[in-house]
CSV table of C-alpha atoms and ligand atoms in Angstrom, one decimal:
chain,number,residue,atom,x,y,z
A,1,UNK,CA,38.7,182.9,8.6
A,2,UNK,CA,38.3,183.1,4.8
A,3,UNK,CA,41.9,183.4,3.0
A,4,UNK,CA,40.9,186.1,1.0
A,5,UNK,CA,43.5,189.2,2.4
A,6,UNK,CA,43.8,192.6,1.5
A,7,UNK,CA,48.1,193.5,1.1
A,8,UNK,CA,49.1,196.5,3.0
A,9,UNK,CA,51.3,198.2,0.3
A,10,UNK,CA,51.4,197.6,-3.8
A,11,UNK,CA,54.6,194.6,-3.5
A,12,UNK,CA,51.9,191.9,-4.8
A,13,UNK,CA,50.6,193.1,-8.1
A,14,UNK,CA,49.9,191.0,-10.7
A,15,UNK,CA,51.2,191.5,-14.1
A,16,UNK,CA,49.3,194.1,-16.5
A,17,UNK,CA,49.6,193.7,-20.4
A,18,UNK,CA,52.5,196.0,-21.4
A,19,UNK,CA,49.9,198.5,-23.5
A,20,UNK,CA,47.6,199.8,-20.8
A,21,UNK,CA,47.7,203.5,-20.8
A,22,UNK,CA,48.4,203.7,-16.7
A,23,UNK,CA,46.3,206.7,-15.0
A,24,UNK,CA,47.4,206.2,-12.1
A,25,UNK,CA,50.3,203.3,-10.8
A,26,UNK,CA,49.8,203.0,-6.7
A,27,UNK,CA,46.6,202.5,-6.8
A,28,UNK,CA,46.9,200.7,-10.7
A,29,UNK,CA,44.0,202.3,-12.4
A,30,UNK,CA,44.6,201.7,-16.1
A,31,UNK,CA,42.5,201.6,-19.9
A,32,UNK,CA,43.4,200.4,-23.3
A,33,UNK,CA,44.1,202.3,-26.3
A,34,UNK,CA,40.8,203.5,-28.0
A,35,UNK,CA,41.5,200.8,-30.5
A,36,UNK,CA,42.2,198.1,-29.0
A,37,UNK,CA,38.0,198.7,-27.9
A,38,UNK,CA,36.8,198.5,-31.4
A,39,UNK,CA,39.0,195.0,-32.0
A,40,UNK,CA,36.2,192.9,-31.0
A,41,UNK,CA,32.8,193.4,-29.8
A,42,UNK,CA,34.4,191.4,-26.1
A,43,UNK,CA,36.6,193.2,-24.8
A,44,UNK,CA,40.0,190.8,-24.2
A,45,UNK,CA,40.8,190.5,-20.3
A,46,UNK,CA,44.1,191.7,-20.5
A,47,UNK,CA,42.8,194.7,-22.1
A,48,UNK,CA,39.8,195.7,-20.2
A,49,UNK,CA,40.3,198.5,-17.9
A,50,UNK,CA,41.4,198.4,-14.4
A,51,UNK,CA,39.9,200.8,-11.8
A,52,UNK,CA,40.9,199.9,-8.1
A,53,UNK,CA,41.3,201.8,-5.2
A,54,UNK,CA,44.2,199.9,-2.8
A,55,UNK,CA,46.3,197.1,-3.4
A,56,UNK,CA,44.9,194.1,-5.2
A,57,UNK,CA,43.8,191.2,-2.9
A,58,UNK,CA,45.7,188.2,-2.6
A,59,UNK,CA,43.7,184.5,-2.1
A,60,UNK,CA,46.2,181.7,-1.5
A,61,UNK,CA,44.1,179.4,-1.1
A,62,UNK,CA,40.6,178.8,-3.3
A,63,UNK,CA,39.7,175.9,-0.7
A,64,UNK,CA,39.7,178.3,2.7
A,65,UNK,CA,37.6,181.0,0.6
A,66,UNK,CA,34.2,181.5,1.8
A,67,UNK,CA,31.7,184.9,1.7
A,68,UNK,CA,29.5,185.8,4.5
A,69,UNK,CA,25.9,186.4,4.5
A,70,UNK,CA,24.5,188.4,7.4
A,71,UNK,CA,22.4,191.3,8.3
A,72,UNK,CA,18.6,191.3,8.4
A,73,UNK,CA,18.6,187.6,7.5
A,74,UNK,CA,17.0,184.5,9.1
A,75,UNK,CA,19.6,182.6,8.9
A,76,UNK,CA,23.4,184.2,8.3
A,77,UNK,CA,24.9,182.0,6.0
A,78,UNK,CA,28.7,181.2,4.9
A,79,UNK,CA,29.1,179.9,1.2
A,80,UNK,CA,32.3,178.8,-0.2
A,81,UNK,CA,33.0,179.0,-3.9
A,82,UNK,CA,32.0,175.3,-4.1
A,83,UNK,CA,28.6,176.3,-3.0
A,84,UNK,CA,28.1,179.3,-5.3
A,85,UNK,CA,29.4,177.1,-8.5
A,86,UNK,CA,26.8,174.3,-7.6
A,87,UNK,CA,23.9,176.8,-8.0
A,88,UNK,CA,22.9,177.3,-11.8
A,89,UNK,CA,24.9,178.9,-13.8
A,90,UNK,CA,23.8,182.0,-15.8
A,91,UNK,CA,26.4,184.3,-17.9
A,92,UNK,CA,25.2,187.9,-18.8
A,93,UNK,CA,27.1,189.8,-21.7
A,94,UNK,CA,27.7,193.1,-20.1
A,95,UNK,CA,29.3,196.5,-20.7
A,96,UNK,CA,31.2,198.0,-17.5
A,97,UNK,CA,31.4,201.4,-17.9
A,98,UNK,CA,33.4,203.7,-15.1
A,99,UNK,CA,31.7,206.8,-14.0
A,100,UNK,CA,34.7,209.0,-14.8
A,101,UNK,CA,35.6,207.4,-18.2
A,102,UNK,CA,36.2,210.7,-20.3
A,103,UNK,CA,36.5,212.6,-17.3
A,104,UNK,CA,40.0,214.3,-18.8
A,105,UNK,CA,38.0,216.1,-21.3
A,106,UNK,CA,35.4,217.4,-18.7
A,107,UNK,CA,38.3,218.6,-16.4
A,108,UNK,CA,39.4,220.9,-19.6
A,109,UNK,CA,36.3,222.7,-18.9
A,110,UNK,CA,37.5,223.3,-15.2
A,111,UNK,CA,39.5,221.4,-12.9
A,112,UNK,CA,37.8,218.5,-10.8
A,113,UNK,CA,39.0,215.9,-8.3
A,114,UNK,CA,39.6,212.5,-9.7
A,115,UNK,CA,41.6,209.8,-11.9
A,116,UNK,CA,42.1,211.0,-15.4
A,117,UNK,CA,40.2,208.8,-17.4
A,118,UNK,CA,40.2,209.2,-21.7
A,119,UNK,CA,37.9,207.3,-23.4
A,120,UNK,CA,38.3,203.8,-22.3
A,121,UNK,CA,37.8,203.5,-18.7
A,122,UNK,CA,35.1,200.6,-20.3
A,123,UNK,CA,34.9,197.6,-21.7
A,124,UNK,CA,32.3,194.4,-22.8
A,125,UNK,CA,32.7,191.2,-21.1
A,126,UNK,CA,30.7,187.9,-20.8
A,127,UNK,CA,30.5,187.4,-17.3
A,128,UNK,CA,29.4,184.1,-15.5
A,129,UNK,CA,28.3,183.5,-12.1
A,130,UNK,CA,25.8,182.9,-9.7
A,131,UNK,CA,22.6,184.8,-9.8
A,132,UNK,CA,22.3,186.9,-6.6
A,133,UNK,CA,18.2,186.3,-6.5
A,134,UNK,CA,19.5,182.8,-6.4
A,135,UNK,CA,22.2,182.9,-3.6
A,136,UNK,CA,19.5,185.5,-1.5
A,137,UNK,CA,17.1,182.5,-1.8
A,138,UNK,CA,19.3,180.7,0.5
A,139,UNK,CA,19.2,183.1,3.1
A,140,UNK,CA,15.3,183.2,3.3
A,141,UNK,CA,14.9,186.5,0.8
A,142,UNK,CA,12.7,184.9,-1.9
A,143,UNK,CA,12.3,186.1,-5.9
A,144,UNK,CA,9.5,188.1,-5.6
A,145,UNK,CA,9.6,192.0,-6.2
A,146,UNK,CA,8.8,192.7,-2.8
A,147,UNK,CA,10.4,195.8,-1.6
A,148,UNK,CA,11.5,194.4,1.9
A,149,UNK,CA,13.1,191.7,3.2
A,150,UNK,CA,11.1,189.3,5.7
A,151,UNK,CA,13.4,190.8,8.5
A,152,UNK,CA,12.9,194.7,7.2
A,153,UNK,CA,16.1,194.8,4.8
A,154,UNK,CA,15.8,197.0,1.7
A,155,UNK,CA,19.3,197.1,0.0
A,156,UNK,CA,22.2,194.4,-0.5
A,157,UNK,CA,25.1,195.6,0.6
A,158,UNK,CA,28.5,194.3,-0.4
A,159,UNK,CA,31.5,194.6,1.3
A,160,UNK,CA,35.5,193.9,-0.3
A,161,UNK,CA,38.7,193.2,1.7
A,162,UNK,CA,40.7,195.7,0.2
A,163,UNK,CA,42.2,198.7,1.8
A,164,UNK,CA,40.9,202.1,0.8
A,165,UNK,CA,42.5,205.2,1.9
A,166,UNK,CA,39.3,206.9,1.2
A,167,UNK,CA,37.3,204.6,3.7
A,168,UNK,CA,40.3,205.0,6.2
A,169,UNK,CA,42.0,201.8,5.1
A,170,UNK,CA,39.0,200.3,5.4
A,171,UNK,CA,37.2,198.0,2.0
A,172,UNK,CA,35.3,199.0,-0.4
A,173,UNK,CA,31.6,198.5,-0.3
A,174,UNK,CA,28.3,199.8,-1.7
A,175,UNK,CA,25.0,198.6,-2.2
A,176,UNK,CA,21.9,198.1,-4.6
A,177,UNK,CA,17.8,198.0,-3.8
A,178,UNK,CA,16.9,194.8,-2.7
A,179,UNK,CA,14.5,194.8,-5.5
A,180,UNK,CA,17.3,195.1,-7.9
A,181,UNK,CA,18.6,192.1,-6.4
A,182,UNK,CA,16.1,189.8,-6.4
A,183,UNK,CA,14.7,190.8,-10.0
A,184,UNK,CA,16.1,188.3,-12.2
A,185,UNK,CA,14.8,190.5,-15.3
A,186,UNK,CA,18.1,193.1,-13.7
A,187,UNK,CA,20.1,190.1,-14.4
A,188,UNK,CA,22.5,190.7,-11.4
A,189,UNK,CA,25.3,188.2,-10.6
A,190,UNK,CA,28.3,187.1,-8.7
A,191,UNK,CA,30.8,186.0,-10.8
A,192,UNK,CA,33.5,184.4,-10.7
A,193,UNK,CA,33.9,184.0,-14.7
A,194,UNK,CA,35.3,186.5,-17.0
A,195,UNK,CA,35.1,185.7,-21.0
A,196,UNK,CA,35.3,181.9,-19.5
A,197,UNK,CA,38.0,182.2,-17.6
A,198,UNK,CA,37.9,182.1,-13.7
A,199,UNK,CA,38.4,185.7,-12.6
A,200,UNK,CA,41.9,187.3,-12.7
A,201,UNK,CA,43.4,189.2,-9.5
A,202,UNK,CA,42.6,192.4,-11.3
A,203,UNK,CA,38.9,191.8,-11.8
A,204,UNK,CA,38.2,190.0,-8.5
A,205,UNK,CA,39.1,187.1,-8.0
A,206,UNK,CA,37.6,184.8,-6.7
A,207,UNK,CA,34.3,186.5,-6.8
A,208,UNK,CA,32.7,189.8,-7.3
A,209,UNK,CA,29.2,191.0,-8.0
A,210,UNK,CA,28.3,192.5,-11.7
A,211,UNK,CA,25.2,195.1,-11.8
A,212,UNK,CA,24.4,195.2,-15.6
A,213,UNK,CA,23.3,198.7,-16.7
A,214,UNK,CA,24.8,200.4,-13.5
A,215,UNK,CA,28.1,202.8,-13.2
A,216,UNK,CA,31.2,200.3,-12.3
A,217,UNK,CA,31.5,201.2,-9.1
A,218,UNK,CA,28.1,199.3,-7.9
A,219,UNK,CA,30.0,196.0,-9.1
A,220,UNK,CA,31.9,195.2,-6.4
A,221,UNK,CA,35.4,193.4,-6.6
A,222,UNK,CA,36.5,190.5,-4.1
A,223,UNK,CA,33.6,190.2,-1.8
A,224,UNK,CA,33.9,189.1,1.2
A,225,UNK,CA,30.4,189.6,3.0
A,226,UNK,CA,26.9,190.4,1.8
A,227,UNK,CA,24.7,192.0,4.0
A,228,UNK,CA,21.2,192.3,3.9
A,229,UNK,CA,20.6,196.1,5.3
A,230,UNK,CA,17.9,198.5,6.0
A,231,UNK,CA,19.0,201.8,4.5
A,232,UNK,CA,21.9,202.2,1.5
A,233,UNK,CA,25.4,201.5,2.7
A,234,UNK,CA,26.6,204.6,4.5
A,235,UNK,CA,30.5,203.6,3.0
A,236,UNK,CA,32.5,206.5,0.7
A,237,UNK,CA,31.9,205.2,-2.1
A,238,UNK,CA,28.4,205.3,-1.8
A,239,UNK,CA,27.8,208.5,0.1
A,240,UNK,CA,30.3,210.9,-0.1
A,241,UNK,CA,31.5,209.7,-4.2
A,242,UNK,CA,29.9,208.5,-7.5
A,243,UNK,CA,27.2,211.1,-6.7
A,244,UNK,CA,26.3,213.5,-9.8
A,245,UNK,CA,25.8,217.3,-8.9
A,246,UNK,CA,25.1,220.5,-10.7
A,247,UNK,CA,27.7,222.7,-12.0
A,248,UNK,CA,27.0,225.4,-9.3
A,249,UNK,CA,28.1,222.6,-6.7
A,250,UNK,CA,31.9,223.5,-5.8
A,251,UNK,CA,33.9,221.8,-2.9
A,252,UNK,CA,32.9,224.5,-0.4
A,253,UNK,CA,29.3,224.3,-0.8
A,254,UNK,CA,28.6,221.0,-1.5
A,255,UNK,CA,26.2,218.7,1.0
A,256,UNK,CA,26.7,215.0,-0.3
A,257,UNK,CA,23.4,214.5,1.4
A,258,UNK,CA,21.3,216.3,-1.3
A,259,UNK,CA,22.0,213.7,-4.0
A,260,UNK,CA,21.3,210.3,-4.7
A,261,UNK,CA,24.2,207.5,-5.0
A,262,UNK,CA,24.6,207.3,-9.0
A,263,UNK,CA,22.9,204.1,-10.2
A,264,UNK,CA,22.7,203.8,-14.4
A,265,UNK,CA,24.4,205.7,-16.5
A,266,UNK,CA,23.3,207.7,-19.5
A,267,UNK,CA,23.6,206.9,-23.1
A,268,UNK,CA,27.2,207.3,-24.1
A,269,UNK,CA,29.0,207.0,-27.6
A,270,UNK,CA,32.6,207.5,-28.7
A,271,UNK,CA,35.0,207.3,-31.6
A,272,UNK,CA,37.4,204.9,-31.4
A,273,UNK,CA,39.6,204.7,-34.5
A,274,UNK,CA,40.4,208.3,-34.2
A,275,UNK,CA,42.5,209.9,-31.6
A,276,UNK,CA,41.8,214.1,-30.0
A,277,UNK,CA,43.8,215.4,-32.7
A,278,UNK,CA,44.2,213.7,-36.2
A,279,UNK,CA,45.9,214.7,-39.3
A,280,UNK,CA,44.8,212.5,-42.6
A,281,UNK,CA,45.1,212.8,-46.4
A,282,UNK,CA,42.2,213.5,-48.3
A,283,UNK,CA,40.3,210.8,-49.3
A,284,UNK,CA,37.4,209.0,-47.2
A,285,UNK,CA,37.7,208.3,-43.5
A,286,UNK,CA,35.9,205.4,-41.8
A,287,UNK,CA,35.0,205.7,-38.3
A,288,UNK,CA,34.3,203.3,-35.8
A,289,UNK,CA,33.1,203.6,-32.0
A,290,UNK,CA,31.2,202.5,-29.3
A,291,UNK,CA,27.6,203.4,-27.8
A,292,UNK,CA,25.9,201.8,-24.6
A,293,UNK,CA,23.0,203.2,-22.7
A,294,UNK,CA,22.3,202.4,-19.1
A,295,UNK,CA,19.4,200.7,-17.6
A,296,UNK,CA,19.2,198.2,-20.1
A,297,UNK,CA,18.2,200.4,-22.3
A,298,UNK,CA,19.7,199.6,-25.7
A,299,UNK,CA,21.1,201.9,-28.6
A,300,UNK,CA,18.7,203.3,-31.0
A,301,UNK,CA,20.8,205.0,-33.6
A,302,UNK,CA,24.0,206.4,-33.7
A,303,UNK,CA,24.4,210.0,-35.4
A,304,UNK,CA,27.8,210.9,-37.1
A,305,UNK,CA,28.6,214.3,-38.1
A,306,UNK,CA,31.9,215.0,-40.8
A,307,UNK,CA,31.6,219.0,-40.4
A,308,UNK,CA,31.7,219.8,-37.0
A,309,UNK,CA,28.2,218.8,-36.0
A,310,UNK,CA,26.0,221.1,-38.8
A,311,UNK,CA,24.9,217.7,-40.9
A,312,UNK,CA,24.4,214.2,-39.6
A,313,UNK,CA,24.3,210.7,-40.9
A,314,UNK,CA,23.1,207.4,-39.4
A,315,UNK,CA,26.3,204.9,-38.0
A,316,UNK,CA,25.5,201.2,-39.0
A,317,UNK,CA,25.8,199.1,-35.6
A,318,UNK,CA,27.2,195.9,-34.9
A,319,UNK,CA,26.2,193.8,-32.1
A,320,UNK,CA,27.8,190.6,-31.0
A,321,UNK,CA,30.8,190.7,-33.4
A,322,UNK,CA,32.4,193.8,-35.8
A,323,UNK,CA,31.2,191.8,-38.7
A,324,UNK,CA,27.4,191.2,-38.0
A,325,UNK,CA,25.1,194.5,-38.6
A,326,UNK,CA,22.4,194.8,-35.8
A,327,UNK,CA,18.9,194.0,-37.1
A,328,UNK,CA,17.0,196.2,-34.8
A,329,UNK,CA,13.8,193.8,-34.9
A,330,UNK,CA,16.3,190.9,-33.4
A,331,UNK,CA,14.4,189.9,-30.3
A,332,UNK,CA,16.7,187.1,-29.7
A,333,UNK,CA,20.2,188.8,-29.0
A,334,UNK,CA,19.0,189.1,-25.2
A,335,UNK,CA,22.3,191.9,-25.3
A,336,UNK,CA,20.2,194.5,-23.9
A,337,UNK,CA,23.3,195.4,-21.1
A,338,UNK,CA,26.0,195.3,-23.5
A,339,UNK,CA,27.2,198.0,-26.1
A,340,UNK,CA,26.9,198.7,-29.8
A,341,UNK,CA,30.1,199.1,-31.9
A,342,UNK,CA,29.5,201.3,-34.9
A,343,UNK,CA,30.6,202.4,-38.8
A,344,UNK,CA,30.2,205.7,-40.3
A,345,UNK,CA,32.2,206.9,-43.8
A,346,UNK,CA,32.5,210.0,-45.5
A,347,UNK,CA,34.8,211.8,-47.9
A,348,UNK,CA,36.6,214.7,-46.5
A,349,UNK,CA,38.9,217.1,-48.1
A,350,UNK,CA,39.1,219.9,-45.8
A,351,UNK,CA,40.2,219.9,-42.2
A,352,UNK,CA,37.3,219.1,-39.9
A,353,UNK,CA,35.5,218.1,-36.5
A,354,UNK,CA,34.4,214.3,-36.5
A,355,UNK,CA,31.1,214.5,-34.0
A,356,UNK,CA,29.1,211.4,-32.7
A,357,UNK,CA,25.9,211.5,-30.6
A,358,UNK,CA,23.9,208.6,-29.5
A,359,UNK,CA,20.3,208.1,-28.8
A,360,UNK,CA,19.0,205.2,-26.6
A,361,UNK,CA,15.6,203.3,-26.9
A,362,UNK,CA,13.8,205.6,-24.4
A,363,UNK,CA,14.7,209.0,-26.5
A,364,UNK,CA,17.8,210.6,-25.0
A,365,UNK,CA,20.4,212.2,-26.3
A,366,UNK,CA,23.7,213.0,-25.2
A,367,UNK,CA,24.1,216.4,-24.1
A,368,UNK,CA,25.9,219.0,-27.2
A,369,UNK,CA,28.3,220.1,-24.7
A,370,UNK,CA,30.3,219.3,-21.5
A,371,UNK,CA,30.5,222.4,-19.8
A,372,UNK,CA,26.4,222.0,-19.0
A,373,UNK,CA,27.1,218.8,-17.3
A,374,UNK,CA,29.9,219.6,-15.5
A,375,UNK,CA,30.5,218.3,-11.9
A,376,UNK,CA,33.5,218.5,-9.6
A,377,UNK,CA,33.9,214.7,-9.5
A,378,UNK,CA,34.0,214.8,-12.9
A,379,UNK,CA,31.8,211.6,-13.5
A,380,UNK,CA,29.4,210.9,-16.3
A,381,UNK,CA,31.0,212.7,-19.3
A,382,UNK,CA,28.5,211.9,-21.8
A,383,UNK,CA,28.6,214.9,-23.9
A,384,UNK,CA,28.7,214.4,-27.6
A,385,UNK,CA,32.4,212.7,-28.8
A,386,UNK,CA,34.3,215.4,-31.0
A,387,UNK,CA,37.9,214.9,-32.4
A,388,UNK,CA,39.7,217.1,-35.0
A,389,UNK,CA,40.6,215.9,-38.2
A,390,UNK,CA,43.5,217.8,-40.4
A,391,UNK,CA,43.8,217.2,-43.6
A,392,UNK,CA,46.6,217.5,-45.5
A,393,UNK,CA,47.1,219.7,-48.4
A,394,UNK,CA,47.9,216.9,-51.6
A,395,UNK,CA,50.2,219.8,-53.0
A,396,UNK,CA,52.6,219.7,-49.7
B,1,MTE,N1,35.5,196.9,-6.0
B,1,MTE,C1,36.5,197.0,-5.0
B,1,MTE,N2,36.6,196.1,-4.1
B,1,MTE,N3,37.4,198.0,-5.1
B,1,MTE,C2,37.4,199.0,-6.0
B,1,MTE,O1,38.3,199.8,-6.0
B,1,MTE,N4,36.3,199.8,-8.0
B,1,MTE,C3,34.9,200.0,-8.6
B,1,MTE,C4,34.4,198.6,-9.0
B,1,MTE,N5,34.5,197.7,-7.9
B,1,MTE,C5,36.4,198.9,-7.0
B,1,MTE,C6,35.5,197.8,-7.0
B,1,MTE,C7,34.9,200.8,-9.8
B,1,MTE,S1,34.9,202.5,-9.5
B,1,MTE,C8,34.8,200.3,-11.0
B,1,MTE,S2,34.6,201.4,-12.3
B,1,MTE,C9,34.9,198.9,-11.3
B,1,MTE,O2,35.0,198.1,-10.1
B,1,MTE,C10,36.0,198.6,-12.2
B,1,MTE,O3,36.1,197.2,-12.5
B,1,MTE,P1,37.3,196.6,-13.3
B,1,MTE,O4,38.6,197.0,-12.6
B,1,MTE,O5,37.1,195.1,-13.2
B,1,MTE,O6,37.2,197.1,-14.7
């Protein structure tokens, strides 16, 4: 049997960096301050958000670790993490967003059933790992962007150890198109590298599959099968969560069945260097944020608004470090799954909203307001970012 074990109550937690704002303790679901996002364009490990579900796995023993292939697959396989690391190794730069970050502010609106999450349930790492196309290869599912497996399979299911009260104490799992997987333009891995550094406890360790593009909960933590399956997973998370419904949806009309499992997520930008409520001197202000769009799509412009949303200006971007501006023509950053950080500056002398809207490559906009996107599981709060600025009278 593989080592990898899921602990039955929260006595084995690993240690957390002393600044994570803590959502939730039992089980640990914690984010950063807003700053500590716009510090570097890769997120540090410490600091990147943690969104788990049960008690953290516990792998004693790297050498007795192995992951199972089965399913529709001609011939089931068992890999240990020597056998992953000998296949090539690619690293992606990614940005894993949670599908409720900012899902505080939407539950202003009206209530709905989830984690609080401000604004930094997100985070940009370089991850390294296997590709999946590669490791599928092995089991007789070749790259090509066929739909279907040799044996009828159509989605790659993944499957944790953990223990979920939502799946009955069973583990997490969920699942993406086989032709996801096997496209190595969707740049899917299993990695067991974070920033260059083996995985931490937290993030997976040893291994865990990272869906570029695609709301957190697709990327799978401490996997301990891969199965090769005819229709989506039927698990929790899948089905009956991470599903986005209209605001008329409430909790005694809702069929789960109506709606597809979330895959990207929308454009999404935030101020970072500002908190809800602000008060300032006069003088000028510089902001700085994030904005990421799903799908691979990147980050167009950024729009920044000083009076509440009535005048806009264009954000200067940064892309690979806070120091670098984006050149938009650069073919060669290849950081299409990865966020922008961004500048804006204005004089202000009177008490104000600070606004930011993003628009991704393909046209879209965040929505003006959250209360048209509202959802009962309070997921994908992209609405445009507002936080109040007071500024102080000099004569006070
Ligand atoms: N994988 C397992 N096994 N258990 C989990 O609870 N949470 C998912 C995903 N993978 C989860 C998981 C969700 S909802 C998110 S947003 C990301 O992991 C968070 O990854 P992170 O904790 O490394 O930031």
């Amino acid at each position: 049997m593989s080592s990898l074990r899921a602990p039955s109550n929260y006595s084995e937690e690993p240690p957390r960096h002393p600044s994570l704002v803590v959502n939730s303790q039992e089980p640990f679901n914690a984010e950063p301050p807003r700053s500590a996002l716009i510090a570097s364009y890769v997120t540090p490990v410490d600091l990147f958000y943690k969104r788990n579900h049960g008690p953290i796995p516990v792998l004693d023993d790297i050498e007795s670790y192995y992951m199972r292939y089965c399913g529709l697959v001609e011939k089931p396989l068992e890999l240990s993490m020597a056998d992953i690391r000998k296949l090539s190794k690619h690293t992606v730069t990614a940005t894993l967003q949670c599908a409720g970050n900012r899902r505080t502010a939407m539950s202003k609106v009206k209530p709905v059933k989830g984690v609080g999450c401000d604004v930094s349930a997100i985070g940009s790492a370089i991850w390294g790992g296997a590709k999946l196309a590669d490791v599928l290869e092995l089991v007789g599912i070749s790259k090509s962007t066929s739909v279907s497996s040799p044996l009828g399979g159509n989605h790659v299911e993944f499957v944790s150890v953990d223990m979920c009260k939502e799946e009955k104490g069973g583990p997490y799992k969920s699942s993406i198109p086989l032709l996801q997987a096997t496209n190595l333009d969707a740049e899917v891995i299993l990695a067991y590298e974070m920033n260059g550094q083996p995985l931490n406890r937290d993030h997976g360790y040893p291994l865990r599959v990272i869906v570029p593009g695609v709301i957190g909960a697709r990327s799978v933590k401490w996997l301990s099968s891969i199965n090769i399956i005819e229709n989506e997973c039927q698990g929790f998370f899948t089905q009956r969560d991470y599903k986005m419904f209209p605001p008329t949806v409430n909790w005694e009309n809702i069929d789960w069945s109506t709606r597809r499992p979330q895959m990207d997520f929308p454009v999404q930008s935030v101020i970072c260097s500002l908190e809800e409520e602000n008060t300032v001197e006069p003088g000028k202000i510089v902001v700085h944020g994030y904005a990421v769009s799903g799908g691979g799509r990147g980050i167009e412009r950024v729009d920044v608004s000083f009076d509440g949303g009535k005048t806009w200006e264009e954000a200067i971007r940064y892309q690979k470090s806070t120091e670098v501006p984006y050149v938009a023509d650069d073919t060669s950053s290849g950081d299409k799954w990865a966020w922008v950080l961004f500048k804006a500056e204005a004089d202000v002398s009177h008490t104000t909203e600070i606004v930011t809207k993003a628009v991704d490559i393909a046209g879209n906009v965040q929505p003006e307001n959250v209360g048209v996107i509202w959802n009962l599981r309070g997921i994908l709060n992209t609405s445009w970012h507002r936080v109040r600025v007071e500024v102080e009278d000099p004569n006070f």
